[in-house]
Amino acid sequence: MTSSTKETCDIPSINLKPFFREEGVVIGQAPTQDQLDVAATIHKACQEHGFVHVTHFGLTKEMGDRLFAASKELFDCPTKLQDYSPWHPSHNTGYSPFRNEALNTNRPPDLKEAFNV
């Protein structure tokens, strides 16, 4: 009989809501305790995990829907290879086609396309 273990990773969530209130650093005053707590949580997460899941950062569902629609239009463009400036690592801007980049050159290319601005 074999046993398997499932490893999990708890990604820290950061709620930015304290920075969307008209108080503390938002209006040029000393940070509120909630703002200081968020900053400390971000600092700790960056030291221990290297990345975070950000919530309550001001993006409404309607804004998200419009952004996804614009992204779909951008990447569905049939002439994108001719129309968009090509990506280059020296400036990290422009269009990078599907399977164009590989973080590890000893592995297959990344399964993504990107338009870096």
Backbone atoms as SQL, in Angstrom:
CREATE TABLE atoms (id INTEGER PRIMARY KEY, chain TEXT, resi INTEGER, resn TEXT, atom TEXT, x REAL, y REAL, z REAL);
INSERT INTO atoms VALUES
  (1, 'A', 1, 'MET', 'N', 0.855, -1.175, 0.000),
  (2, 'A', 1, 'MET', 'CA', 0.000, 0.000, 0.000),
  (3, 'A', 1, 'MET', 'C', 0.899, 1.235, 0.000),
  (4, 'A', 2, 'THR', 'N', 0.569, 2.176, -0.852),
  (5, 'A', 2, 'THR', 'CA', 1.330, 3.418, -0.896),
  (6, 'A', 2, 'THR', 'C', 0.502, 4.534, -0.294),
  (7, 'A', 3, 'SER', 'N', 1.182, 5.473, 0.228),
  (8, 'A', 3, 'SER', 'CA', 0.483, 6.642, 0.771),
  (9, 'A', 3, 'SER', 'C', 1.010, 7.875, 0.064),
  (10, 'A', 4, 'SER', 'N', 0.161, 8.830, -0.052),
  (11, 'A', 4, 'SER', 'CA', 0.580, 10.085, -0.669),
  (12, 'A', 4, 'SER', 'C', 0.227, 11.227, 0.263),
  (13, 'A', 5, 'THR', 'N', 1.023, 12.238, 0.180),
  (14, 'A', 5, 'THR', 'CA', 0.751, 13.422, 0.982),
  (15, 'A', 5, 'THR', 'C', 0.472, 14.573, 0.037),
  (16, 'A', 6, 'LYS', 'N', -0.420, 15.378, 0.421),
  (17, 'A', 6, 'LYS', 'CA', -0.756, 16.550, -0.372),
  (18, 'A', 6, 'LYS', 'C', -0.206, 17.766, 0.346),
  (19, 'A', 7, 'GLU', 'N', 0.718, 18.440, -0.321),
  (20, 'A', 7, 'GLU', 'CA', 1.273, 19.646, 0.269),
  (21, 'A', 7, 'GLU', 'C', 0.375, 20.822, -0.070),
  (22, 'A', 8, 'THR', 'N', 0.188, 21.683, 0.878),
  (23, 'A', 8, 'THR', 'CA', -0.598, 22.882, 0.642),
  (24, 'A', 8, 'THR', 'C', 0.244, 24.102, 0.963),
  (25, 'A', 9, 'CYS', 'N', -0.146, 25.179, 0.395),
  (26, 'A', 9, 'CYS', 'CA', 0.541, 26.437, 0.641),
  (27, 'A', 9, 'CYS', 'C', -0.512, 27.483, 0.968),
  (28, 'A', 10, 'ASP', 'N', -0.420, 28.046, 2.109),
  (29, 'A', 10, 'ASP', 'CA', -1.345, 29.104, 2.499),
  (30, 'A', 10, 'ASP', 'C', -0.793, 30.430, 2.007),
  (31, 'A', 11, 'ILE', 'N', -1.476, 31.006, 1.045),
  (32, 'A', 11, 'ILE', 'CA', -1.066, 32.295, 0.501),
  (33, 'A', 11, 'ILE', 'C', -1.684, 33.381, 1.360),
  (34, 'A', 12, 'PRO', 'N', -0.874, 34.289, 1.886),
  (35, 'A', 12, 'PRO', 'CA', -1.421, 35.355, 2.726),
  (36, 'A', 12, 'PRO', 'C', -2.313, 36.299, 1.908),
  (37, 'A', 13, 'SER', 'N', -3.458, 36.634, 2.462),
  (38, 'A', 13, 'SER', 'CA', -4.362, 37.608, 1.842),
  (39, 'A', 13, 'SER', 'C', -4.177, 38.955, 2.514),
  (40, 'A', 14, 'ILE', 'N', -4.098, 39.984, 1.697),
  (41, 'A', 14, 'ILE', 'CA', -3.925, 41.349, 2.191),
  (42, 'A', 14, 'ILE', 'C', -5.150, 42.156, 1.793),
  (43, 'A', 15, 'ASN', 'N', -5.861, 42.685, 2.770),
  (44, 'A', 15, 'ASN', 'CA', -7.051, 43.493, 2.540),
  (45, 'A', 15, 'ASN', 'C', -6.631, 44.969, 2.567),
  (46, 'A', 16, 'LEU', 'N', -6.713, 45.632, 1.425),
  (47, 'A', 16, 'LEU', 'CA', -6.284, 47.031, 1.331),
  (48, 'A', 16, 'LEU', 'C', -7.373, 48.046, 1.673),
  (49, 'A', 17, 'LYS', 'N', -8.494, 47.574, 2.168),
  (50, 'A', 17, 'LYS', 'CA', -9.614, 48.471, 2.477),
  (51, 'A', 17, 'LYS', 'C', -9.232, 49.664, 3.356),
  (52, 'A', 18, 'PRO', 'N', -8.333, 49.519, 4.350),
  (53, 'A', 18, 'PRO', 'CA', -7.968, 50.684, 5.168),
  (54, 'A', 18, 'PRO', 'C', -7.351, 51.837, 4.367),
  (55, 'A', 19, 'PHE', 'N', -6.859, 51.550, 3.170),
  (56, 'A', 19, 'PHE', 'CA', -6.269, 52.606, 2.351),
  (57, 'A', 19, 'PHE', 'C', -7.284, 53.250, 1.406),
  (58, 'A', 20, 'PHE', 'N', -8.549, 52.841, 1.509),
  (59, 'A', 20, 'PHE', 'CA', -9.607, 53.439, 0.699),
  (60, 'A', 20, 'PHE', 'C', -10.577, 54.234, 1.562),
  (61, 'A', 21, 'ARG', 'N', -10.115, 54.611, 2.734),
  (62, 'A', 21, 'ARG', 'CA', -10.887, 55.487, 3.621),
  (63, 'A', 21, 'ARG', 'C', -10.206, 56.850, 3.645),
  (64, 'A', 22, 'GLU', 'N', -10.953, 57.876, 3.804),
  (65, 'A', 22, 'GLU', 'CA', -10.416, 59.245, 3.853),
  (66, 'A', 22, 'GLU', 'C', -9.827, 59.527, 5.228),
  (67, 'A', 23, 'GLU', 'N', -8.735, 58.826, 5.529),
  (68, 'A', 23, 'GLU', 'CA', -8.066, 59.008, 6.821),
  (69, 'A', 23, 'GLU', 'C', -6.624, 58.536, 6.707),
  (70, 'A', 24, 'GLY', 'N', -5.819, 58.920, 7.671),
  (71, 'A', 24, 'GLY', 'CA', -4.433, 58.462, 7.726),
  (72, 'A', 24, 'GLY', 'C', -3.612, 58.902, 6.528),
  (73, 'A', 25, 'VAL', 'N', -2.778, 57.996, 6.028),
  (74, 'A', 25, 'VAL', 'CA', -1.855, 58.339, 4.943),
  (75, 'A', 25, 'VAL', 'C', -2.567, 58.761, 3.668),
  (76, 'A', 26, 'VAL', 'N', -3.815, 58.361, 3.510),
  (77, 'A', 26, 'VAL', 'CA', -4.581, 58.727, 2.314),
  (78, 'A', 26, 'VAL', 'C', -4.755, 60.234, 2.212),
  (79, 'A', 27, 'ILE', 'N', -4.864, 60.904, 3.338),
  (80, 'A', 27, 'ILE', 'CA', -5.060, 62.358, 3.327),
  (81, 'A', 27, 'ILE', 'C', -3.853, 63.105, 3.891),
  (82, 'A', 28, 'GLY', 'N', -2.708, 62.438, 3.913),
  (83, 'A', 28, 'GLY', 'CA', -1.471, 63.107, 4.321),
  (84, 'A', 28, 'GLY', 'C', -1.234, 63.190, 5.808),
  (85, 'A', 29, 'GLN', 'N', -1.936, 62.385, 6.562),
  (86, 'A', 29, 'GLN', 'CA', -1.742, 62.364, 8.005),
  (87, 'A', 29, 'GLN', 'C', -0.957, 61.110, 8.405),
  (88, 'A', 30, 'ALA', 'N', -0.726, 60.957, 9.683),
  (89, 'A', 30, 'ALA', 'CA', -0.074, 59.748, 10.180),
  (90, 'A', 30, 'ALA', 'C', -0.962, 58.544, 9.882),
  (91, 'A', 31, 'PRO', 'N', -0.365, 57.400, 9.603),
  (92, 'A', 31, 'PRO', 'CA', -1.175, 56.222, 9.294),
  (93, 'A', 31, 'PRO', 'C', -2.042, 55.803, 10.473),
  (94, 'A', 32, 'THR', 'N', -3.210, 55.265, 10.138),
  (95, 'A', 32, 'THR', 'CA', -4.087, 54.721, 11.176),
  (96, 'A', 32, 'THR', 'C', -3.517, 53.383, 11.633),
  (97, 'A', 33, 'GLN', 'N', -4.028, 52.869, 12.729),
  (98, 'A', 33, 'GLN', 'CA', -3.561, 51.560, 13.211),
  (99, 'A', 33, 'GLN', 'C', -3.864, 50.474, 12.178),
  (100, 'A', 34, 'ASP', 'N', -5.041, 50.557, 11.536),
  (101, 'A', 34, 'ASP', 'CA', -5.373, 49.571, 10.496),
  (102, 'A', 34, 'ASP', 'C', -4.379, 49.637, 9.337),
  (103, 'A', 35, 'GLN', 'N', -3.978, 50.834, 8.932),
  (104, 'A', 35, 'GLN', 'CA', -3.011, 50.978, 7.846),
  (105, 'A', 35, 'GLN', 'C', -1.647, 50.426, 8.256),
  (106, 'A', 36, 'LEU', 'N', -1.243, 50.686, 9.489),
  (107, 'A', 36, 'LEU', 'CA', 0.017, 50.136, 10.000),
  (108, 'A', 36, 'LEU', 'C', -0.027, 48.605, 10.045),
  (109, 'A', 37, 'ASP', 'N', -1.172, 48.052, 10.434),
  (110, 'A', 37, 'ASP', 'CA', -1.316, 46.594, 10.488),
  (111, 'A', 37, 'ASP', 'C', -1.204, 45.980, 9.091),
  (112, 'A', 38, 'VAL', 'N', -1.827, 46.616, 8.104),
  (113, 'A', 38, 'VAL', 'CA', -1.735, 46.122, 6.726),
  (114, 'A', 38, 'VAL', 'C', -0.283, 46.172, 6.252),
  (115, 'A', 39, 'ALA', 'N', 0.389, 47.279, 6.508),
  (116, 'A', 39, 'ALA', 'CA', 1.791, 47.415, 6.100),
  (117, 'A', 39, 'ALA', 'C', 2.654, 46.328, 6.750),
  (118, 'A', 40, 'ALA', 'N', 2.424, 46.056, 8.010),
  (119, 'A', 40, 'ALA', 'CA', 3.192, 45.016, 8.707),
  (120, 'A', 40, 'ALA', 'C', 2.889, 43.633, 8.124),
  (121, 'A', 41, 'THR', 'N', 1.637, 43.406, 7.765),
  (122, 'A', 41, 'THR', 'CA', 1.256, 42.123, 7.162),
  (123, 'A', 41, 'THR', 'C', 1.918, 41.952, 5.804),
  (124, 'A', 42, 'ILE', 'N', 1.960, 43.020, 5.008),
  (125, 'A', 42, 'ILE', 'CA', 2.630, 42.967, 3.707),
  (126, 'A', 42, 'ILE', 'C', 4.118, 42.670, 3.897),
  (127, 'A', 43, 'HIS', 'N', 4.737, 43.369, 4.833),
  (128, 'A', 43, 'HIS', 'CA', 6.162, 43.168, 5.097),
  (129, 'A', 43, 'HIS', 'C', 6.451, 41.713, 5.487),
  (130, 'A', 44, 'LYS', 'N', 5.671, 41.192, 6.403),
  (131, 'A', 44, 'LYS', 'CA', 5.860, 39.814, 6.856),
  (132, 'A', 44, 'LYS', 'C', 5.632, 38.822, 5.716),
  (133, 'A', 45, 'ALA', 'N', 4.588, 39.047, 4.931),
  (134, 'A', 45, 'ALA', 'CA', 4.285, 38.143, 3.815),
  (135, 'A', 45, 'ALA', 'C', 5.406, 38.144, 2.783),
  (136, 'A', 46, 'CYS', 'N', 5.957, 39.310, 2.495),
  (137, 'A', 46, 'CYS', 'CA', 7.056, 39.397, 1.529),
  (138, 'A', 46, 'CYS', 'C', 8.299, 38.684, 2.046),
  (139, 'A', 47, 'GLN', 'N', 8.540, 38.752, 3.329),
  (140, 'A', 47, 'GLN', 'CA', 9.706, 38.074, 3.906),
  (141, 'A', 47, 'GLN', 'C', 9.522, 36.556, 3.951),
  (142, 'A', 48, 'GLU', 'N', 8.303, 36.113, 4.244),
  (143, 'A', 48, 'GLU', 'CA', 8.074, 34.686, 4.462),
  (144, 'A', 48, 'GLU', 'C', 7.567, 33.939, 3.229),
  (145, 'A', 49, 'HIS', 'N', 6.883, 34.642, 2.326),
  (146, 'A', 49, 'HIS', 'CA', 6.257, 33.961, 1.189),
  (147, 'A', 49, 'HIS', 'C', 6.735, 34.481, -0.167),
  (148, 'A', 50, 'GLY', 'N', 6.997, 35.761, -0.248),
  (149, 'A', 50, 'GLY', 'CA', 7.434, 36.348, -1.507),
  (150, 'A', 50, 'GLY', 'C', 6.299, 36.830, -2.387),
  (151, 'A', 51, 'PHE', 'N', 5.064, 36.527, -2.050),
  (152, 'A', 51, 'PHE', 'CA', 3.926, 37.009, -2.811),
  (153, 'A', 51, 'PHE', 'C', 2.691, 36.988, -1.919),
  (154, 'A', 52, 'VAL', 'N', 1.647, 37.690, -2.369),
  (155, 'A', 52, 'VAL', 'CA', 0.423, 37.804, -1.577),
  (156, 'A', 52, 'VAL', 'C', -0.801, 37.773, -2.493),
  (157, 'A', 53, 'HIS', 'N', -1.939, 37.542, -1.890),
  (158, 'A', 53, 'HIS', 'CA', -3.236, 37.652, -2.556),
  (159, 'A', 53, 'HIS', 'C', -3.857, 38.946, -2.040),
  (160, 'A', 54, 'VAL', 'N', -4.059, 39.910, -2.945),
  (161, 'A', 54, 'VAL', 'CA', -4.557, 41.228, -2.542),
  (162, 'A', 54, 'VAL', 'C', -6.066, 41.292, -2.746),
  (163, 'A', 55, 'THR', 'N', -6.778, 41.786, -1.731),
  (164, 'A', 55, 'THR', 'CA', -8.231, 41.952, -1.817),
  (165, 'A', 55, 'THR', 'C', -8.609, 43.395, -1.507),
  (166, 'A', 56, 'HIS', 'N', -9.804, 43.766, -1.914),
  (167, 'A', 56, 'HIS', 'CA', -10.372, 45.087, -1.627),
  (168, 'A', 56, 'HIS', 'C', -9.424, 46.213, -2.047),
  (169, 'A', 57, 'PHE', 'N', -9.045, 46.203, -3.328),
  (170, 'A', 57, 'PHE', 'CA', -8.110, 47.212, -3.826),
  (171, 'A', 57, 'PHE', 'C', -8.770, 48.190, -4.786),
  (172, 'A', 58, 'GLY', 'N', -10.087, 48.248, -4.765),
  (173, 'A', 58, 'GLY', 'CA', -10.800, 49.271, -5.516),
  (174, 'A', 58, 'GLY', 'C', -11.305, 48.858, -6.885),
  (175, 'A', 59, 'LEU', 'N', -11.142, 47.605, -7.278),
  (176, 'A', 59, 'LEU', 'CA', -11.601, 47.144, -8.577),
  (177, 'A', 59, 'LEU', 'C', -13.006, 46.582, -8.438),
  (178, 'A', 60, 'THR', 'N', -13.956, 47.225, -9.093),
  (179, 'A', 60, 'THR', 'CA', -15.332, 46.738, -9.037),
  (180, 'A', 60, 'THR', 'C', -15.519, 45.598, -10.037),
  (181, 'A', 61, 'LYS', 'N', -16.607, 44.852, -9.905),
  (182, 'A', 61, 'LYS', 'CA', -16.907, 43.781, -10.855),
  (183, 'A', 61, 'LYS', 'C', -17.051, 44.344, -12.259),
  (184, 'A', 62, 'GLU', 'N', -17.693, 45.486, -12.380),
  (185, 'A', 62, 'GLU', 'CA', -17.868, 46.104, -13.692),
  (186, 'A', 62, 'GLU', 'C', -16.526, 46.475, -14.321),
  (187, 'A', 63, 'MET', 'N', -15.629, 47.020, -13.525),
  (188, 'A', 63, 'MET', 'CA', -14.296, 47.346, -14.035),
  (189, 'A', 63, 'MET', 'C', -13.572, 46.077, -14.476),
  (190, 'A', 64, 'GLY', 'N', -13.652, 45.033, -13.669),
  (191, 'A', 64, 'GLY', 'CA', -13.023, 43.756, -14.013),
  (192, 'A', 64, 'GLY', 'C', -13.580, 43.187, -15.310),
  (193, 'A', 65, 'ASP', 'N', -14.899, 43.262, -15.466),
  (194, 'A', 65, 'ASP', 'CA', -15.525, 42.775, -16.700),
  (195, 'A', 65, 'ASP', 'C', -15.021, 43.553, -17.915),
  (196, 'A', 66, 'ARG', 'N', -14.898, 44.867, -17.780),
  (197, 'A', 66, 'ARG', 'CA', -14.404, 45.688, -18.891),
  (198, 'A', 66, 'ARG', 'C', -12.941, 45.374, -19.199),
  (199, 'A', 67, 'LEU', 'N', -12.140, 45.151, -18.155),
  (200, 'A', 67, 'LEU', 'CA', -10.729, 44.812, -18.357),
  (201, 'A', 67, 'LEU', 'C', -10.572, 43.466, -19.066),
  (202, 'A', 68, 'PHE', 'N', -11.355, 42.467, -18.667),
  (203, 'A', 68, 'PHE', 'CA', -11.278, 41.165, -19.327),
  (204, 'A', 68, 'PHE', 'C', -11.742, 41.263, -20.783),
  (205, 'A', 69, 'ALA', 'N', -12.773, 42.064, -21.048),
  (206, 'A', 69, 'ALA', 'CA', -13.237, 42.244, -22.427),
  (207, 'A', 69, 'ALA', 'C', -12.160, 42.912, -23.278),
  (208, 'A', 70, 'ALA', 'N', -11.496, 43.932, -22.731),
  (209, 'A', 70, 'ALA', 'CA', -10.426, 44.612, -23.465),
  (210, 'A', 70, 'ALA', 'C', -9.253, 43.666, -23.703),
  (211, 'A', 71, 'SER', 'N', -8.929, 42.849, -22.706),
  (212, 'A', 71, 'SER', 'CA', -7.845, 41.874, -22.859),
  (213, 'A', 71, 'SER', 'C', -8.181, 40.852, -23.931),
  (214, 'A', 72, 'LYS', 'N', -9.419, 40.387, -23.936),
  (215, 'A', 72, 'LYS', 'CA', -9.848, 39.423, -24.961),
  (216, 'A', 72, 'LYS', 'C', -9.732, 40.040, -26.345),
  (217, 'A', 73, 'GLU', 'N', -10.170, 41.278, -26.492),
  (218, 'A', 73, 'GLU', 'CA', -10.064, 41.965, -27.779),
  (219, 'A', 73, 'GLU', 'C', -8.598, 42.101, -28.200),
  (220, 'A', 74, 'LEU', 'N', -7.733, 42.462, -27.280),
  (221, 'A', 74, 'LEU', 'CA', -6.313, 42.622, -27.569),
  (222, 'A', 74, 'LEU', 'C', -5.693, 41.311, -28.050),
  (223, 'A', 75, 'PHE', 'N', -5.938, 40.222, -27.319),
  (224, 'A', 75, 'PHE', 'CA', -5.285, 38.961, -27.652),
  (225, 'A', 75, 'PHE', 'C', -5.979, 38.207, -28.791),
  (226, 'A', 76, 'ASP', 'N', -7.222, 38.549, -29.095),
  (227, 'A', 76, 'ASP', 'CA', -7.920, 37.913, -30.216),
  (228, 'A', 76, 'ASP', 'C', -7.626, 38.592, -31.551),
  (229, 'A', 77, 'CYS', 'N', -6.912, 39.697, -31.535),
  (230, 'A', 77, 'CYS', 'CA', -6.624, 40.447, -32.763),
  (231, 'A', 77, 'CYS', 'C', -5.856, 39.552, -33.744),
  (232, 'A', 78, 'PRO', 'N', -6.409, 39.314, -34.945),
  (233, 'A', 78, 'PRO', 'CA', -5.742, 38.408, -35.894),
  (234, 'A', 78, 'PRO', 'C', -4.429, 38.956, -36.450),
  (235, 'A', 79, 'THR', 'N', -4.219, 40.255, -36.379),
  (236, 'A', 79, 'THR', 'CA', -2.989, 40.834, -36.938),
  (237, 'A', 79, 'THR', 'C', -2.034, 41.328, -35.851),
  (238, 'A', 80, 'LYS', 'N', -2.164, 40.763, -34.645),
  (239, 'A', 80, 'LYS', 'CA', -1.368, 41.255, -33.520),
  (240, 'A', 80, 'LYS', 'C', 0.135, 41.149, -33.760),
  (241, 'A', 81, 'LEU', 'N', 0.585, 40.120, -34.456),
  (242, 'A', 81, 'LEU', 'CA', 2.017, 39.987, -34.707),
  (243, 'A', 81, 'LEU', 'C', 2.543, 41.131, -35.561),
  (244, 'A', 82, 'GLN', 'N', 1.713, 41.637, -36.460),
  (245, 'A', 82, 'GLN', 'CA', 2.123, 42.754, -37.309),
  (246, 'A', 82, 'GLN', 'C', 1.854, 44.101, -36.653),
  (247, 'A', 83, 'ASP', 'N', 0.779, 44.173, -35.866),
  (248, 'A', 83, 'ASP', 'CA', 0.334, 45.457, -35.315),
  (249, 'A', 83, 'ASP', 'C', 1.057, 45.867, -34.032),
  (250, 'A', 84, 'TYR', 'N', 1.460, 44.913, -33.217),
  (251, 'A', 84, 'TYR', 'CA', 2.012, 45.228, -31.911),
  (252, 'A', 84, 'TYR', 'C', 3.536, 45.206, -31.953),
  (253, 'A', 85, 'SER', 'N', 4.148, 46.111, -31.215),
  (254, 'A', 85, 'SER', 'CA', 5.613, 46.113, -31.107),
  (255, 'A', 85, 'SER', 'C', 6.061, 44.827, -30.430),
  (256, 'A', 86, 'PRO', 'N', 7.103, 44.174, -30.951),
  (257, 'A', 86, 'PRO', 'CA', 7.539, 42.923, -30.341),
  (258, 'A', 86, 'PRO', 'C', 8.206, 43.136, -28.987),
  (259, 'A', 87, 'TRP', 'N', 8.009, 42.175, -28.110),
  (260, 'A', 87, 'TRP', 'CA', 8.636, 42.203, -26.791),
  (261, 'A', 87, 'TRP', 'C', 10.132, 41.979, -26.943),
  (262, 'A', 88, 'HIS', 'N', 10.896, 42.687, -26.115),
  (263, 'A', 88, 'HIS', 'CA', 12.335, 42.471, -26.081),
  (264, 'A', 88, 'HIS', 'C', 12.797, 42.559, -24.634),
  (265, 'A', 89, 'PRO', 'N', 13.677, 41.646, -24.215),
  (266, 'A', 89, 'PRO', 'CA', 14.089, 41.631, -22.801),
  (267, 'A', 89, 'PRO', 'C', 14.829, 42.884, -22.344),
  (268, 'A', 90, 'SER', 'N', 15.414, 43.635, -23.266),
  (269, 'A', 90, 'SER', 'CA', 16.163, 44.825, -22.844),
  (270, 'A', 90, 'SER', 'C', 15.264, 45.912, -22.284),
  (271, 'A', 91, 'HIS', 'N', 14.001, 45.955, -22.714),
  (272, 'A', 91, 'HIS', 'CA', 13.075, 46.975, -22.192),
  (273, 'A', 91, 'HIS', 'C', 11.816, 46.362, -21.603),
  (274, 'A', 92, 'ASN', 'N', 11.627, 45.051, -21.751),
  (275, 'A', 92, 'ASN', 'CA', 10.497, 44.313, -21.174),
  (276, 'A', 92, 'ASN', 'C', 9.151, 44.955, -21.486),
  (277, 'A', 93, 'THR', 'N', 8.993, 45.457, -22.698),
  (278, 'A', 93, 'THR', 'CA', 7.710, 45.970, -23.149),
  (279, 'A', 93, 'THR', 'C', 7.407, 45.375, -24.516),
  (280, 'A', 94, 'GLY', 'N', 6.119, 45.372, -24.875),
  (281, 'A', 94, 'GLY', 'CA', 5.706, 44.888, -26.175),
  (282, 'A', 94, 'GLY', 'C', 4.984, 43.553, -26.095),
  (283, 'A', 95, 'TYR', 'N', 4.645, 43.032, -27.277),
  (284, 'A', 95, 'TYR', 'CA', 3.881, 41.792, -27.386),
  (285, 'A', 95, 'TYR', 'C', 4.804, 40.586, -27.433),
  (286, 'A', 96, 'SER', 'N', 4.495, 39.587, -26.605),
  (287, 'A', 96, 'SER', 'CA', 5.235, 38.329, -26.569),
  (288, 'A', 96, 'SER', 'C', 4.257, 37.209, -26.923),
  (289, 'A', 97, 'PRO', 'N', 4.431, 36.568, -28.088),
  (290, 'A', 97, 'PRO', 'CA', 3.493, 35.520, -28.511),
  (291, 'A', 97, 'PRO', 'C', 3.518, 34.292, -27.601),
  (292, 'A', 98, 'PHE', 'N', 2.499, 33.472, -27.738),
  (293, 'A', 98, 'PHE', 'CA', 2.374, 32.210, -27.011),
  (294, 'A', 98, 'PHE', 'C', 3.632, 31.377, -27.215),
  (295, 'A', 99, 'ARG', 'N', 4.173, 30.853, -26.124),
  (296, 'A', 99, 'ARG', 'CA', 5.377, 30.002, -26.117),
  (297, 'A', 99, 'ARG', 'C', 6.624, 30.746, -26.589),
  (298, 'A', 100, 'ASN', 'N', 6.673, 32.053, -26.395),
  (299, 'A', 100, 'ASN', 'CA', 7.816, 32.850, -26.822),
  (300, 'A', 100, 'ASN', 'C', 8.891, 32.967, -25.743),
  (301, 'A', 101, 'GLU', 'N', 8.484, 32.865, -24.485),
  (302, 'A', 101, 'GLU', 'CA', 9.414, 33.082, -23.386),
  (303, 'A', 101, 'GLU', 'C', 9.602, 31.797, -22.578),
  (304, 'A', 102, 'ALA', 'N', 10.784, 31.665, -22.011),
  (305, 'A', 102, 'ALA', 'CA', 11.057, 30.538, -21.116),
  (306, 'A', 102, 'ALA', 'C', 11.906, 31.057, -19.964),
  (307, 'A', 103, 'LEU', 'N', 11.368, 30.997, -18.770),
  (308, 'A', 103, 'LEU', 'CA', 12.126, 31.425, -17.603),
  (309, 'A', 103, 'LEU', 'C', 13.360, 30.542, -17.423),
  (310, 'A', 104, 'ASN', 'N', 13.167, 29.249, -17.634),
  (311, 'A', 104, 'ASN', 'CA', 14.254, 28.281, -17.539),
  (312, 'A', 104, 'ASN', 'C', 14.521, 27.765, -18.949),
  (313, 'A', 105, 'THR', 'N', 15.658, 28.111, -19.510),
  (314, 'A', 105, 'THR', 'CA', 15.956, 27.732, -20.899),
  (315, 'A', 105, 'THR', 'C', 16.171, 26.232, -21.067),
  (316, 'A', 106, 'ASN', 'N', 16.266, 25.489, -19.980),
  (317, 'A', 106, 'ASN', 'CA', 16.381, 24.036, -20.051),
  (318, 'A', 106, 'ASN', 'C', 15.019, 23.352, -20.057),
  (319, 'A', 107, 'ARG', 'N', 13.962, 24.134, -20.024),
  (320, 'A', 107, 'ARG', 'CA', 12.593, 23.602, -20.000),
  (321, 'A', 107, 'ARG', 'C', 11.826, 24.128, -21.201),
  (322, 'A', 108, 'PRO', 'N', 10.679, 23.544, -21.515),
  (323, 'A', 108, 'PRO', 'CA', 9.873, 24.050, -22.635),
  (324, 'A', 108, 'PRO', 'C', 9.425, 25.496, -22.379),
  (325, 'A', 109, 'PRO', 'N', 9.079, 26.223, -23.439),
  (326, 'A', 109, 'PRO', 'CA', 8.623, 27.613, -23.277),
  (327, 'A', 109, 'PRO', 'C', 7.363, 27.714, -22.416),
  (328, 'A', 110, 'ASP', 'N', 7.177, 28.888, -21.830),
  (329, 'A', 110, 'ASP', 'CA', 5.998, 29.161, -21.008),
  (330, 'A', 110, 'ASP', 'C', 4.751, 29.155, -21.869),
  (331, 'A', 111, 'LEU', 'N', 3.665, 28.617, -21.325),
  (332, 'A', 111, 'LEU', 'CA', 2.399, 28.536, -22.056),
  (333, 'A', 111, 'LEU', 'C', 1.579, 29.790, -21.799),
  (334, 'A', 112, 'LYS', 'N', 2.074, 30.915, -22.317),
  (335, 'A', 112, 'LYS', 'CA', 1.396, 32.191, -22.126),
  (336, 'A', 112, 'LYS', 'C', 1.733, 33.107, -23.275),
  (337, 'A', 113, 'GLU', 'N', 0.932, 34.120, -23.440),
  (338, 'A', 113, 'GLU', 'CA', 1.275, 35.245, -24.287),
  (339, 'A', 113, 'GLU', 'C', 1.072, 36.486, -23.434),
  (340, 'A', 114, 'ALA', 'N', 1.754, 37.568, -23.780),
  (341, 'A', 114, 'ALA', 'CA', 1.694, 38.749, -22.924),
  (342, 'A', 114, 'ALA', 'C', 1.846, 40.015, -23.766),
  (343, 'A', 115, 'PHE', 'N', 1.305, 41.085, -23.236),
  (344, 'A', 115, 'PHE', 'CA', 1.546, 42.416, -23.787),
  (345, 'A', 115, 'PHE', 'C', 1.996, 43.269, -22.611),
  (346, 'A', 116, 'ASN', 'N', 3.286, 43.497, -22.513),
  (347, 'A', 116, 'ASN', 'CA', 3.866, 44.245, -21.387),
  (348, 'A', 116, 'ASN', 'C', 3.931, 45.726, -21.704),
  (349, 'A', 117, 'VAL', 'N', 3.469, 46.535, -20.770),
  (350, 'A', 117, 'VAL', 'CA', 3.519, 47.999, -20.944),
  (351, 'A', 117, 'VAL', 'C', 4.385, 48.618, -19.873);
